Amino acid sequence: MYEKIQATVAFINEKTNGFQPELGIILGTGLGGLVHEIEAEYVLPYETILNFPVSTVEGHSGKLIFGKLGGKNVVAMQGRFHFYEGYGMSEVVFPVRVMKYLGIKNLFLSNASGGVNPNFEVGDLMLITDHINLFPAHPLNGKNDERFGPRFPDMSEAYDHQLLAQAKATAAKLDIHLQEGVYVGLTGPTFETPAEYKYVRIIGGDTVGMSTVPEVIAARHLNLPCFAISVITDLGVPGKIIEVSHEEVQKVAKVAEKKMTLLMKTMIAEM
Ligand code: HPA
């Protein structure tokens, strides 16, 4: 795996004339707006990148976008790989490892999720302060390669405290209301039953979704600081549970996307 990643990194470096990103960005469902704020210098469709996993959804080929955002060199994934699509965990986290060796120093992520905290409303932004991993497979399962990181990685600060403090300060300045809490990562692709939402709440979750946790685990293994925002697109709160659909999730995400994009862009400019 290590050699495969180095080969991909060398391949990309050749295509981008050694463009060195300092920040990596992975955006969630309906939350791709930040990508359009990047002054793109190089765009590499996934299917043209050596060893890169290829998108399963036809007509939705993803891209790696290299360029400037808030004056910083960034690399963003337009389209992420979800476990429920059938990718193995090593494929889900492959781009995180590639971005690390391209030189990123921080990783920003976003996702859409179902809120189970009764104080949350649809459209809220939640800073992810911690997570609970309920995926049935683990990205670090198997023989450990010490070149990536230790066999037993520390997870006491999965989400970087300094970046969380910076996000709160920036949001206050921009008058953006933020929730904060624990994201529970489940495999999907079903949304939760009312009993499952209740379970997520009981075990300490504030929100539940189908991404982010594997990427953050791989990033922390690589000692990469992470920052993540969840957009609450529906509620798994007793009395407030209504039918959820992917279309509804996308619709709500599109509305909340503007404040999330502004917050992340401002943070990046101020880093
Ligand atoms: N559950 C899981 N994933 C989600 C949800 C949800 O309610 N909303 C958006 N992504």
mmCIF file with all atom_site columns, C-alpha atoms and ligand atoms in Angstrom, residues 112-115 190-192 197 208-210 231 233-234 244 249, ligand 1:
data_model
loop_
_atom_site.group_PDB
_atom_site.id
_atom_site.type_symbol
_atom_site.label_atom_id
_atom_site.label_alt_id
_atom_site.label_comp_id
_atom_site.label_asym_id
_atom_site.label_entity_id
_atom_site.label_seq_id
_atom_site.pdbx_PDB_ins_code
_atom_site.Cartn_x
_atom_site.Cartn_y
_atom_site.Cartn_z
_atom_site.occupancy
_atom_site.B_iso_or_equiv
_atom_site.pdbx_formal_charge
_atom_site.auth_seq_id
_atom_site.auth_comp_id
_atom_site.auth_asym_id
_atom_site.auth_atom_id
_atom_site.pdbx_PDB_model_num
ATOM   1  C CA . ALA A 1 112 ? -24.622 15.734 5.888  1.00 0.00 ? 112 ALA A CA 1
ATOM   2  C CA . SER A 1 113 ? -26.106 13.975 8.893  1.00 0.00 ? 113 SER A CA 1
ATOM   3  C CA . GLY A 1 114 ? -29.183 13.232 10.944 1.00 0.00 ? 114 GLY A CA 1
ATOM   4  C CA . GLY A 1 115 ? -29.413 15.127 14.235 1.00 0.00 ? 115 GLY A CA 1
ATOM   5  C CA . THR A 1 190 ? -30.362 2.835  4.918  1.00 0.00 ? 190 THR A CA 1
ATOM   6  C CA . PHE A 1 191 ? -31.249 5.847  7.014  1.00 0.00 ? 191 PHE A CA 1
ATOM   7  C CA . GLU A 1 192 ? -31.896 4.895  10.633 1.00 0.00 ? 192 GLU A CA 1
ATOM   8  C CA . TYR A 1 197 ? -31.716 6.959  16.167 1.00 0.00 ? 197 TYR A CA 1
ATOM   9  C CA . VAL A 1 208 ? -25.342 10.234 12.671 1.00 0.00 ? 208 VAL A CA 1
ATOM   10 C CA . GLY A 1 209 ? -24.029 9.783  9.153  1.00 0.00 ? 209 GLY A CA 1
ATOM   11 C CA . MET A 1 210 ? -22.309 7.453  6.696  1.00 0.00 ? 210 MET A CA 1
ATOM   12 C CA . VAL A 1 231 ? -24.787 19.803 8.395  1.00 0.00 ? 231 VAL A CA 1
ATOM   13 C CA . THR A 1 233 ? -30.273 17.686 7.205  1.00 0.00 ? 233 THR A CA 1
ATOM   14 C CA . ASP A 1 234 ? -32.953 15.783 9.157  1.00 0.00 ? 234 ASP A CA 1
ATOM   15 C CA . VAL A 1 244 ? -36.010 11.084 4.855  1.00 0.00 ? 244 VAL A CA 1
ATOM   16 C CA . VAL A 1 249 ? -30.851 15.698 2.396  1.00 0.00 ? 249 VAL A CA 1
HETATM 17 N N1 . HPA B 2 .   ? -28.727 9.197  8.904  1.00 0.00 ? 1   HPA B N1 1
HETATM 18 C C1 . HPA B 2 .   ? -27.596 8.823  8.293  1.00 0.00 ? 1   HPA B C1 1
HETATM 19 N N2 . HPA B 2 .   ? -26.988 9.541  7.391  1.00 0.00 ? 1   HPA B N2 1
HETATM 20 C C2 . HPA B 2 .   ? -27.533 10.730 7.059  1.00 0.00 ? 1   HPA B C2 1
HETATM 21 C C3 . HPA B 2 .   ? -28.716 11.164 7.634  1.00 0.00 ? 1   HPA B C3 1
HETATM 22 C C4 . HPA B 2 .   ? -29.357 10.360 8.602  1.00 0.00 ? 1   HPA B C4 1
HETATM 23 O O1 . HPA B 2 .   ? -30.419 10.693 9.154  1.00 0.00 ? 1   HPA B O1 1
HETATM 24 N N3 . HPA B 2 .   ? -28.990 12.376 7.085  1.00 0.00 ? 1   HPA B N3 1
HETATM 25 C C5 . HPA B 2 .   ? -28.009 12.629 6.196  1.00 0.00 ? 1   HPA B C5 1
HETATM 26 N N4 . HPA B 2 .   ? -27.124 11.634 6.177  1.00 0.00 ? 1   HPA B N4 1
#
